[in-house]
Amino acid sequence: MATRTKAPTTTELVQAAISGRKTDVVGTLVALGLLVTIFVSLGVLVTLLADMLIKGWSVFAERGLDFVTSPLSPDPAKAGLSQGIFGSVMLMVFVVVVAFPLGVGAAIYLEEYAHDTRLTRFIVANMRNLAGVPSIVYGLLGFTVFVQLLSGVTNGRTLVSGGLTLAVLVLPIMMITASEALRAVPEALRQASFGVGATKWETIRHQILPVALPAILTGSVLTVARAFGESAPLLLAGAVLSNFFSAPAGTGFATLVTEADYTALPIVVFNWARQPQKEFIAITAAGIVVLLVMLLLINGAAIYIRDRTSRK
Amino acid sequence: MSEPMNRLVTTPAAVGDSASNVASAAEPSAVFSVTDLNVFYGDFHAVKDVGVDVKEHEITAFIGPSGCGKSTVLRCFNRMNDLIETARVEGSVRYHGVDLYGNDVDPVQVRRHIGMVFQKPNPFPKSIYDNIAFGPRIAGFKGNMDDLVESSLDRAALWDEVKDILNQSAFALSGGQQQRLCIARAIATSPDVLLMDEPASALDPIATLRIEELMHELKSDYTIIIVTHNMQQAARVSDRTAFFNVSLNEKGQRTGHLVEFDETGTIFTNPAETATEDYITGRFG
């Protein structure tokens, strides 16, 4: 070989071929842009929270637990959330007791038993539509059906009416959540179960439901959280929007639920927000903080349930 | 209605005794006798005019290219096709002389006598113990469950590997172990027949070999039908082989049909049909 310049070795050729700038300009810009979107969303949330905490802090500092345990009052220095919290918690009990079994039952039927006919698909499509109906429409339904038509059962503007209204509101969402959880169970599991001679119900009870349960429970808790924050339908379904109402001292629990006036946390906050006096600004903010904390607790419960049930 | 059937086939041995009274001693009697079997999924004609006799304590292999309907036919034997809403079965599938599609036949009872192992291992998301115990439990098993779990796992050649971890999730096992667990699960309800739908196709060669050895051992107690893509597997394990093929029907649909059914040795060395020879020599499929 009489070449003047030495021919490049394989190592040198490969070195040249796989060397590069190592910077992906477009990719970096996209990543930065995406990061900005996170900061914008988080920023809105943090600003809201900070604003509420700053405005409402004086209430917690001065009154402490008294703010949570006091009843409504026209005097902002005395008004508290106890009736709102009681109402909201009882409404959630109604939602869980009524909408959970109905929604999960309907989902099991549709996913496991119903034949795939046009009627089934029509029903499922409409359940999805119902889940998107504005909540105020459910409020109208609650007013005409539960407050007026069924007043013999619900005693008119009571927690029963409000609870049933919210239960109907979340029923389609509950059903869709449960349907999706059931649909996510692998077909191979059903085949395995039928293959060893299980009946349909044995398959559902022992194989499908245990697998779908974490997702069903998590979805249901989140659905309940949604109902917890609703105010519009309750305004129509008879929740009291007032600075003051009370049942006579010593009214029994059953009477409070089935006969007495009621309100809910978001309604109380809404009512305070529309009061003209400046002093109401602070307790409105404090009320919102309590509402958000309770929502966080419900969502936390969803995460806890999911971890607990899926680990088994 | 399920009671007499239960008594008839409580143990494989009992079936053998009653059947040997009828059939001649030399020829094993037919567990399944299929004639003019046609399967449709909606308008789709999946399998056309299949007729096979499956003999007792033999391994019968179904081979053929994809879409030839071999799995579809297999799923007629334990009425698994019932789970597909649009499926329709015509013709006759007789199990020890009883029409499996007769009016008073309960598919749930059928599946307790005719176990199935699927292509991909599909253990229940439960403990190893509960995987085995589920079938017997729902069938109302009254005996000692611990013994049954042990003997089932033992026969599936899995006991030594799992005896100390019975309460662990079945998903902790390797793919091959999971498939043997599925075989143990199928055995636990003391069936008479085992249907295997490509049981080793998702496994590595060593796990495959173990499954094949297991099939040889199980043959003495069970009648086995295996669907396989692997011709060598069919040649290694089976006594009789059915070759299925696909053809276009008048509507342009790919319909499966049975080409040839004979002793495995004959199918692989001296097939009657050219299509069979082309397939096993690898000229198509």
mmCIF file of N, CA, C and O in Angstrom, chain A residues 196-279:
data_model
loop_
_atom_site.group_PDB
_atom_site.id
_atom_site.type_symbol
_atom_site.label_atom_id
_atom_site.label_comp_id
_atom_site.label_asym_id
_atom_site.label_seq_id
_atom_site.Cartn_x
_atom_site.Cartn_y
_atom_site.Cartn_z
ATOM 1 N N VAL A 196 -63.771 -23.983 33.946
ATOM 2 C CA VAL A 196 -63.788 -24.960 35.038
ATOM 3 C C VAL A 196 -65.217 -25.228 35.519
ATOM 4 O O VAL A 196 -65.422 -25.814 36.576
ATOM 5 N N GLY A 197 -66.191 -24.761 34.754
ATOM 6 C CA GLY A 197 -67.574 -25.105 35.073
ATOM 7 C C GLY A 197 -68.275 -24.135 36.004
ATOM 8 O O GLY A 197 -69.203 -24.523 36.708
ATOM 9 N N ALA A 198 -67.830 -22.882 36.007
ATOM 10 C CA ALA A 198 -68.533 -21.897 36.831
ATOM 11 C C ALA A 198 -69.745 -21.371 36.065
ATOM 12 O O ALA A 198 -69.727 -21.295 34.841
ATOM 13 N N THR A 199 -70.811 -21.042 36.810
ATOM 14 C CA THR A 199 -71.955 -20.412 36.168
ATOM 15 C C THR A 199 -71.639 -18.935 35.980
ATOM 16 O O THR A 199 -70.607 -18.441 36.449
ATOM 17 N N LYS A 200 -72.537 -18.250 35.307
ATOM 18 C CA LYS A 200 -72.314 -16.832 35.066
ATOM 19 C C LYS A 200 -72.187 -16.058 36.381
ATOM 20 O O LYS A 200 -71.273 -15.263 36.564
ATOM 21 N N TRP A 201 -73.094 -16.318 37.302
ATOM 22 C CA TRP A 201 -73.063 -15.570 38.547
ATOM 23 C C TRP A 201 -71.816 -15.907 39.369
ATOM 24 O O TRP A 201 -71.180 -15.025 39.940
ATOM 25 N N GLU A 202 -71.429 -17.194 39.380
ATOM 26 C CA GLU A 202 -70.202 -17.565 40.104
ATOM 27 C C GLU A 202 -68.988 -16.862 39.507
ATOM 28 O O GLU A 202 -68.083 -16.421 40.223
ATOM 29 N N THR A 203 -68.991 -16.759 38.181
ATOM 30 C CA THR A 203 -67.892 -16.064 37.505
ATOM 31 C C THR A 203 -67.866 -14.590 37.887
ATOM 32 O O THR A 203 -66.815 -14.030 38.203
ATOM 33 N N ILE A 204 -69.041 -13.964 37.887
ATOM 34 C CA ILE A 204 -69.110 -12.548 38.241
ATOM 35 C C ILE A 204 -68.712 -12.345 39.696
ATOM 36 O O ILE A 204 -67.868 -11.517 40.031
ATOM 37 N N ARG A 205 -69.308 -13.148 40.558
ATOM 38 C CA ARG A 205 -69.134 -12.968 41.998
ATOM 39 C C ARG A 205 -67.693 -13.257 42.451
ATOM 40 O O ARG A 205 -67.123 -12.516 43.241
ATOM 41 N N HIS A 206 -67.104 -14.349 41.943
ATOM 42 C CA HIS A 206 -65.810 -14.770 42.468
ATOM 43 C C HIS A 206 -64.621 -14.314 41.632
ATOM 44 O O HIS A 206 -63.497 -14.302 42.120
ATOM 45 N N GLN A 207 -64.836 -14.010 40.359
ATOM 46 C CA GLN A 207 -63.690 -13.657 39.523
ATOM 47 C C GLN A 207 -63.737 -12.213 39.027
ATOM 48 O O GLN A 207 -62.765 -11.487 39.156
ATOM 49 N N ILE A 208 -64.873 -11.802 38.468
ATOM 50 C CA ILE A 208 -64.899 -10.498 37.813
ATOM 51 C C ILE A 208 -64.976 -9.360 38.822
ATOM 52 O O ILE A 208 -64.178 -8.426 38.786
ATOM 53 N N LEU A 209 -65.934 -9.455 39.758
ATOM 54 C CA LEU A 209 -66.089 -8.352 40.713
ATOM 55 C C LEU A 209 -64.827 -8.104 41.548
ATOM 56 O O LEU A 209 -64.426 -6.957 41.716
ATOM 57 N N PRO A 210 -64.171 -9.145 42.083
ATOM 58 C CA PRO A 210 -62.958 -8.861 42.854
ATOM 59 C C PRO A 210 -61.906 -8.107 42.046
ATOM 60 O O PRO A 210 -61.204 -7.253 42.592
ATOM 61 N N VAL A 211 -61.820 -8.397 40.751
ATOM 62 C CA VAL A 211 -60.826 -7.711 39.930
ATOM 63 C C VAL A 211 -61.261 -6.271 39.639
ATOM 64 O O VAL A 211 -60.456 -5.352 39.631
ATOM 65 N N ALA A 212 -62.556 -6.093 39.419
ATOM 66 C CA ALA A 212 -63.048 -4.761 39.036
ATOM 67 C C ALA A 212 -63.267 -3.842 40.234
ATOM 68 O O ALA A 212 -63.375 -2.637 40.078
ATOM 69 N N LEU A 213 -63.315 -4.432 41.430
ATOM 70 C CA LEU A 213 -63.725 -3.659 42.608
ATOM 71 C C LEU A 213 -62.865 -2.410 42.884
ATOM 72 O O LEU A 213 -63.436 -1.340 43.138
ATOM 73 N N PRO A 214 -61.521 -2.512 42.852
ATOM 74 C CA PRO A 214 -60.751 -1.296 43.138
ATOM 75 C C PRO A 214 -61.150 -0.143 42.227
ATOM 76 O O PRO A 214 -61.355 0.980 42.698
ATOM 77 N N ALA A 215 -61.286 -0.415 40.929
ATOM 78 C CA ALA A 215 -61.636 0.651 39.995
ATOM 79 C C ALA A 215 -63.058 1.154 40.245
ATOM 80 O O ALA A 215 -63.323 2.348 40.160
ATOM 81 N N ILE A 216 -63.969 0.237 40.563
ATOM 82 C CA ILE A 216 -65.348 0.647 40.827
ATOM 83 C C ILE A 216 -65.390 1.552 42.058
ATOM 84 O O ILE A 216 -66.015 2.616 42.044
ATOM 85 N N LEU A 217 -64.694 1.140 43.124
ATOM 86 C CA LEU A 217 -64.716 1.929 44.366
ATOM 87 C C LEU A 217 -64.061 3.290 44.161
ATOM 88 O O LEU A 217 -64.605 4.317 44.564
ATOM 89 N N THR A 218 -62.906 3.305 43.515
ATOM 90 C CA THR A 218 -62.230 4.575 43.295
ATOM 91 C C THR A 218 -63.123 5.515 42.489
ATOM 92 O O THR A 218 -63.313 6.676 42.846
ATOM 93 N N GLY A 219 -63.679 5.002 41.399
ATOM 94 C CA GLY A 219 -64.545 5.819 40.567
ATOM 95 C C GLY A 219 -65.756 6.323 41.333
ATOM 96 O O GLY A 219 -66.167 7.478 41.193
ATOM 97 N N SER A 220 -66.303 5.467 42.184
ATOM 98 C CA SER A 220 -67.486 5.854 42.939
ATOM 99 C C SER A 220 -67.171 6.967 43.933
ATOM 100 O O SER A 220 -67.938 7.913 44.075
ATOM 101 N N VAL A 221 -66.029 6.846 44.598
ATOM 102 C CA VAL A 221 -65.670 7.890 45.564
ATOM 103 C C VAL A 221 -65.480 9.227 44.850
ATOM 104 O O VAL A 221 -65.934 10.273 45.320
ATOM 105 N N LEU A 222 -64.837 9.186 43.676
ATOM 106 C CA LEU A 222 -64.643 10.428 42.929
ATOM 107 C C LEU A 222 -65.986 10.998 42.476
ATOM 108 O O LEU A 222 -66.185 12.204 42.436
ATOM 109 N N THR A 223 -66.916 10.107 42.138
ATOM 110 C CA THR A 223 -68.250 10.551 41.750
ATOM 111 C C THR A 223 -68.950 11.220 42.924
ATOM 112 O O THR A 223 -69.608 12.252 42.782
ATOM 113 N N VAL A 224 -68.793 10.616 44.102
ATOM 114 C CA VAL A 224 -69.371 11.202 45.302
ATOM 115 C C VAL A 224 -68.777 12.588 45.547
ATOM 116 O O VAL A 224 -69.481 13.535 45.908
ATOM 117 N N ALA A 225 -67.469 12.717 45.292
ATOM 118 C CA ALA A 225 -66.823 14.021 45.469
ATOM 119 C C ALA A 225 -67.443 15.054 44.544
ATOM 120 O O ALA A 225 -67.618 16.211 44.911
ATOM 121 N N ARG A 226 -67.804 14.611 43.342
ATOM 122 C CA ARG A 226 -68.430 15.548 42.417
ATOM 123 C C ARG A 226 -69.770 16.020 42.971
ATOM 124 O O ARG A 226 -70.084 17.210 42.952
ATOM 125 N N ALA A 227 -70.546 15.072 43.490
ATOM 126 C CA ALA A 227 -71.846 15.435 44.062
ATOM 127 C C ALA A 227 -71.666 16.374 45.248
ATOM 128 O O ALA A 227 -72.471 17.277 45.470
ATOM 129 N N PHE A 228 -70.578 16.153 45.983
ATOM 130 C CA PHE A 228 -70.316 16.963 47.170
ATOM 131 C C PHE A 228 -70.193 18.450 46.821
ATOM 132 O O PHE A 228 -70.609 19.313 47.579
ATOM 133 N N GLY A 229 -69.618 18.745 45.668
ATOM 134 C CA GLY A 229 -69.405 20.135 45.288
ATOM 135 C C GLY A 229 -70.571 20.782 44.572
ATOM 136 O O GLY A 229 -70.537 21.967 44.277
ATOM 137 N N GLU A 230 -71.623 20.008 44.267
ATOM 138 C CA GLU A 230 -72.753 20.549 43.505
ATOM 139 C C GLU A 230 -73.587 21.506 44.358
ATOM 140 O O GLU A 230 -73.871 21.231 45.520
ATOM 141 N N SER A 231 -73.978 22.631 43.759
ATOM 142 C CA SER A 231 -74.883 23.524 44.475
ATOM 143 C C SER A 231 -76.150 23.802 43.680
ATOM 144 O O SER A 231 -77.246 23.838 44.241
ATOM 145 N N ALA A 232 -76.015 23.945 42.353
ATOM 146 C CA ALA A 232 -77.162 24.356 41.539
ATOM 147 C C ALA A 232 -78.381 23.452 41.722
ATOM 148 O O ALA A 232 -79.489 23.951 41.989
ATOM 149 N N PRO A 233 -78.224 22.122 41.610
ATOM 150 C CA PRO A 233 -79.423 21.288 41.733
ATOM 151 C C PRO A 233 -80.051 21.376 43.113
ATOM 152 O O PRO A 233 -81.270 21.290 43.258
ATOM 153 N N LEU A 234 -79.207 21.593 44.134
ATOM 154 C CA LEU A 234 -79.750 21.646 45.497
ATOM 155 C C LEU A 234 -80.582 22.891 45.722
ATOM 156 O O LEU A 234 -81.549 22.892 46.486
ATOM 157 N N LEU A 235 -80.199 23.994 45.027
ATOM 158 C CA LEU A 235 -80.982 25.226 45.171
ATOM 159 C C LEU A 235 -82.424 24.964 44.754
ATOM 160 O O LEU A 235 -83.372 25.435 45.383
ATOM 161 N N LEU A 236 -82.586 24.172 43.691
ATOM 162 C CA LEU A 236 -83.935 23.869 43.225
ATOM 163 C C LEU A 236 -84.590 22.776 44.061
ATOM 164 O O LEU A 236 -85.801 22.752 44.237
ATOM 165 N N ALA A 237 -83.767 21.861 44.566
ATOM 166 C CA ALA A 237 -84.337 20.737 45.315
ATOM 167 C C ALA A 237 -84.562 21.091 46.775
ATOM 168 O O ALA A 237 -84.641 20.206 47.619
ATOM 169 N N GLY A 238 -84.614 22.367 47.100
ATOM 170 C CA GLY A 238 -85.121 22.759 48.395
ATOM 171 C C GLY A 238 -84.120 23.103 49.464
ATOM 172 O O GLY A 238 -84.502 23.343 50.609
ATOM 173 N N ALA A 239 -82.810 23.142 49.128
ATOM 174 C CA ALA A 239 -81.851 23.525 50.170
ATOM 175 C C ALA A 239 -82.098 24.986 50.567
ATOM 176 O O ALA A 239 -82.401 25.818 49.718
ATOM 177 N N VAL A 240 -81.973 25.274 51.846
ATOM 178 C CA VAL A 240 -82.274 26.611 52.346
ATOM 179 C C VAL A 240 -81.119 27.558 52.037
ATOM 180 O O VAL A 240 -79.972 27.301 52.376
ATOM 181 N N LEU A 241 -81.449 28.661 51.339
ATOM 182 C CA LEU A 241 -80.449 29.660 50.982
ATOM 183 C C LEU A 241 -80.744 30.879 51.846
ATOM 184 O O LEU A 241 -81.447 31.787 51.449
ATOM 185 N N SER A 242 -80.220 30.847 53.074
ATOM 186 C CA SER A 242 -80.627 31.891 53.997
ATOM 187 C C SER A 242 -79.547 32.082 55.051
ATOM 188 O O SER A 242 -78.691 31.214 55.239
ATOM 189 N N ASN A 243 -79.588 33.232 55.700
ATOM 190 C CA ASN A 243 -78.614 33.506 56.752
ATOM 191 C C ASN A 243 -78.980 32.839 58.061
ATOM 192 O O ASN A 243 -78.208 32.838 59.010
ATOM 193 N N PHE A 244 -80.180 32.325 58.115
ATOM 194 C CA PHE A 244 -80.610 31.788 59.396
ATOM 195 C C PHE A 244 -81.761 30.817 59.206
ATOM 196 O O PHE A 244 -82.725 31.092 58.513
ATOM 197 N N PHE A 245 -81.622 29.643 59.735
ATOM 198 C CA PHE A 245 -82.767 28.748 59.889
ATOM 199 C C PHE A 245 -82.373 27.763 60.947
ATOM 200 O O PHE A 245 -81.195 27.495 61.184
ATOM 201 N N SER A 246 -83.346 27.224 61.628
ATOM 202 C CA SER A 246 -82.983 26.246 62.651
ATOM 203 C C SER A 246 -84.157 25.343 62.934
ATOM 204 O O SER A 246 -85.315 25.717 62.748
ATOM 205 N N ALA A 247 -83.831 24.149 63.339
ATOM 206 C CA ALA A 247 -84.849 23.249 63.865
ATOM 207 C C ALA A 247 -84.910 23.488 65.371
ATOM 208 O O ALA A 247 -83.921 23.908 65.954
ATOM 209 N N PRO A 248 -86.084 23.240 65.994
ATOM 210 C CA PRO A 248 -86.164 23.428 67.444
ATOM 211 C C PRO A 248 -85.087 22.609 68.146
ATOM 212 O O PRO A 248 -84.727 21.528 67.692
ATOM 213 N N ALA A 249 -84.578 23.137 69.237
ATOM 214 C CA ALA A 249 -83.521 22.442 69.971
ATOM 215 C C ALA A 249 -83.976 21.037 70.336
ATOM 216 O O ALA A 249 -85.127 20.818 70.716
ATOM 217 N N GLY A 250 -83.110 20.085 70.213
ATOM 218 C CA GLY A 250 -83.420 18.711 70.613
ATOM 219 C C GLY A 250 -84.152 17.919 69.555
ATOM 220 O O GLY A 250 -84.642 16.823 69.815
ATOM 221 N N THR A 251 -84.234 18.463 68.327
ATOM 222 C CA THR A 251 -84.871 17.707 67.253
ATOM 223 C C THR A 251 -84.066 16.441 66.974
ATOM 224 O O THR A 251 -82.848 16.481 66.886
ATOM 225 N N GLY A 252 -84.776 15.327 66.847
ATOM 226 C CA GLY A 252 -84.101 14.048 66.655
ATOM 227 C C GLY A 252 -83.454 13.950 65.282
ATOM 228 O O GLY A 252 -83.805 14.681 64.356
ATOM 229 N N PHE A 253 -82.504 13.022 65.179
ATOM 230 C CA PHE A 253 -81.748 12.849 63.941
ATOM 231 C C PHE A 253 -82.680 12.504 62.777
ATOM 232 O O PHE A 253 -82.595 13.072 61.691
ATOM 233 N N ALA A 254 -83.596 11.582 63.021
ATOM 234 C CA ALA A 254 -84.502 11.142 61.950
ATOM 235 C C ALA A 254 -85.337 12.314 61.447
ATOM 236 O O ALA A 254 -85.532 12.479 60.233
ATOM 237 N N THR A 255 -85.819 13.151 62.369
ATOM 238 C CA THR A 255 -86.618 14.310 61.980
ATOM 239 C C THR A 255 -85.773 15.281 61.156
ATOM 240 O O THR A 255 -86.239 15.835 60.154
ATOM 241 N N LEU A 256 -84.514 15.477 61.593
ATOM 242 C CA LEU A 256 -83.629 16.388 60.867
ATOM 243 C C LEU A 256 -83.471 15.931 59.418
ATOM 244 O O LEU A 256 -83.405 16.747 58.504
ATOM 245 N N VAL A 257 -83.410 14.625 59.230
ATOM 246 C CA VAL A 257 -83.173 14.111 57.879
ATOM 247 C C VAL A 257 -84.462 14.106 57.055
ATOM 248 O O VAL A 257 -84.481 14.507 55.898
ATOM 249 N N THR A 258 -85.561 13.672 57.664
ATOM 250 C CA THR A 258 -86.760 13.440 56.852
ATOM 251 C C THR A 258 -87.764 14.586 56.871
ATOM 252 O O THR A 258 -88.651 14.615 56.024
ATOM 253 N N GLU A 259 -87.669 15.494 57.839
ATOM 254 C CA GLU A 259 -88.710 16.528 57.911
ATOM 255 C C GLU A 259 -88.177 17.952 57.911
ATOM 256 O O GLU A 259 -88.817 18.850 57.393
ATOM 257 N N ALA A 260 -86.989 18.179 58.510
ATOM 258 C CA ALA A 260 -86.542 19.549 58.737
ATOM 259 C C ALA A 260 -85.967 20.178 57.465
ATOM 260 O O ALA A 260 -85.698 19.488 56.484
ATOM 261 N N ASP A 261 -85.834 21.525 57.528
ATOM 262 C CA ASP A 261 -85.125 22.228 56.464
ATOM 263 C C ASP A 261 -83.680 21.762 56.442
ATOM 264 O O ASP A 261 -83.170 21.251 57.439
ATOM 265 N N TYR A 262 -83.016 21.970 55.314
ATOM 266 C CA TYR A 262 -81.608 21.576 55.237
ATOM 267 C C TYR A 262 -80.863 22.531 54.343
ATOM 268 O O TYR A 262 -81.444 23.286 53.566
ATOM 269 N N THR A 263 -79.551 22.483 54.477
ATOM 270 C CA THR A 263 -78.694 23.198 53.537
ATOM 271 C C THR A 263 -77.447 22.355 53.329
ATOM 272 O O THR A 263 -77.336 21.272 53.874
ATOM 273 N N ALA A 264 -76.533 22.862 52.490
ATOM 274 C CA ALA A 264 -75.308 22.111 52.222
ATOM 275 C C ALA A 264 -74.144 23.082 52.140
ATOM 276 O O ALA A 264 -74.340 24.288 51.958
ATOM 277 N N LEU A 265 -72.949 22.553 52.269
ATOM 278 C CA LEU A 265 -71.754 23.387 52.317
ATOM 279 C C LEU A 265 -71.635 24.361 51.139
ATOM 280 O O LEU A 265 -71.458 25.567 51.354
ATOM 281 N N PRO A 266 -71.763 23.911 49.904
ATOM 282 C CA PRO A 266 -71.619 24.851 48.789
ATOM 283 C C PRO A 266 -72.714 25.915 48.795
ATOM 284 O O PRO A 266 -72.486 27.057 48.379
ATOM 285 N N ILE A 267 -73.911 25.545 49.301
ATOM 286 C CA ILE A 267 -75.028 26.510 49.360
ATOM 287 C C ILE A 267 -74.696 27.609 50.378
ATOM 288 O O ILE A 267 -74.913 28.798 50.115
ATOM 289 N N VAL A 268 -74.174 27.198 51.514
ATOM 290 C CA VAL A 268 -73.807 28.167 52.550
ATOM 291 C C VAL A 268 -72.771 29.142 52.007
ATOM 292 O O VAL A 268 -72.890 30.365 52.157
ATOM 293 N N VAL A 269 -71.752 28.577 51.322
ATOM 294 C CA VAL A 269 -70.690 29.422 50.777
ATOM 295 C C VAL A 269 -71.279 30.397 49.752
ATOM 296 O O VAL A 269 -70.981 31.598 49.756
ATOM 297 N N PHE A 270 -72.167 29.899 48.898
ATOM 298 C CA PHE A 270 -72.792 30.741 47.883
ATOM 299 C C PHE A 270 -73.587 31.865 48.544
ATOM 300 O O PHE A 270 -73.513 33.031 48.148
ATOM 301 N N ASN A 271 -74.314 31.501 49.592
ATOM 302 C CA ASN A 271 -75.130 32.501 50.275
ATOM 303 C C ASN A 271 -74.263 33.596 50.902
ATOM 304 O O ASN A 271 -74.565 34.781 50.790
ATOM 305 N N TRP A 272 -73.176 33.163 51.543
ATOM 306 C CA TRP A 272 -72.276 34.150 52.148
ATOM 307 C C TRP A 272 -71.645 35.040 51.085
ATOM 308 O O TRP A 272 -71.471 36.235 51.279
ATOM 309 N N ALA A 273 -71.309 34.449 49.946
ATOM 310 C CA ALA A 273 -70.622 35.202 48.897
ATOM 311 C C ALA A 273 -71.492 36.334 48.364
ATOM 312 O O ALA A 273 -70.987 37.338 47.885
ATOM 313 N N ARG A 274 -72.839 36.181 48.450
ATOM 314 C CA ARG A 274 -73.690 37.231 47.869
ATOM 315 C C ARG A 274 -74.137 38.241 48.906
ATOM 316 O O ARG A 274 -74.943 39.117 48.623
ATOM 317 N N GLN A 275 -73.646 38.121 50.167
ATOM 318 C CA GLN A 275 -74.005 39.108 51.186
ATOM 319 C C GLN A 275 -73.241 40.402 50.949
ATOM 320 O O GLN A 275 -72.066 40.372 50.579
ATOM 321 N N PRO A 276 -73.909 41.563 51.156
ATOM 322 C CA PRO A 276 -73.245 42.844 50.889
ATOM 323 C C PRO A 276 -72.188 43.232 51.925
ATOM 324 O O PRO A 276 -71.218 43.896 51.590
ATOM 325 N N GLN A 277 -72.344 42.792 53.188
ATOM 326 C CA GLN A 277 -71.411 43.260 54.213
ATOM 327 C C GLN A 277 -69.998 42.734 53.975
ATOM 328 O O GLN A 277 -69.809 41.602 53.580
ATOM 329 N N LYS A 278 -69.025 43.615 54.251
ATOM 330 C CA LYS A 278 -67.627 43.278 54.026
ATOM 331 C C LYS A 278 -67.180 42.088 54.885
ATOM 332 O O LYS A 278 -66.323 41.298 54.487
ATOM 333 N N GLU A 279 -67.746 41.955 56.076
ATOM 334 C CA GLU A 279 -67.296 40.918 57.014
ATOM 335 C C GLU A 279 -67.534 39.511 56.468
ATOM 336 O O GLU A 279 -66.905 38.552 56.916
#
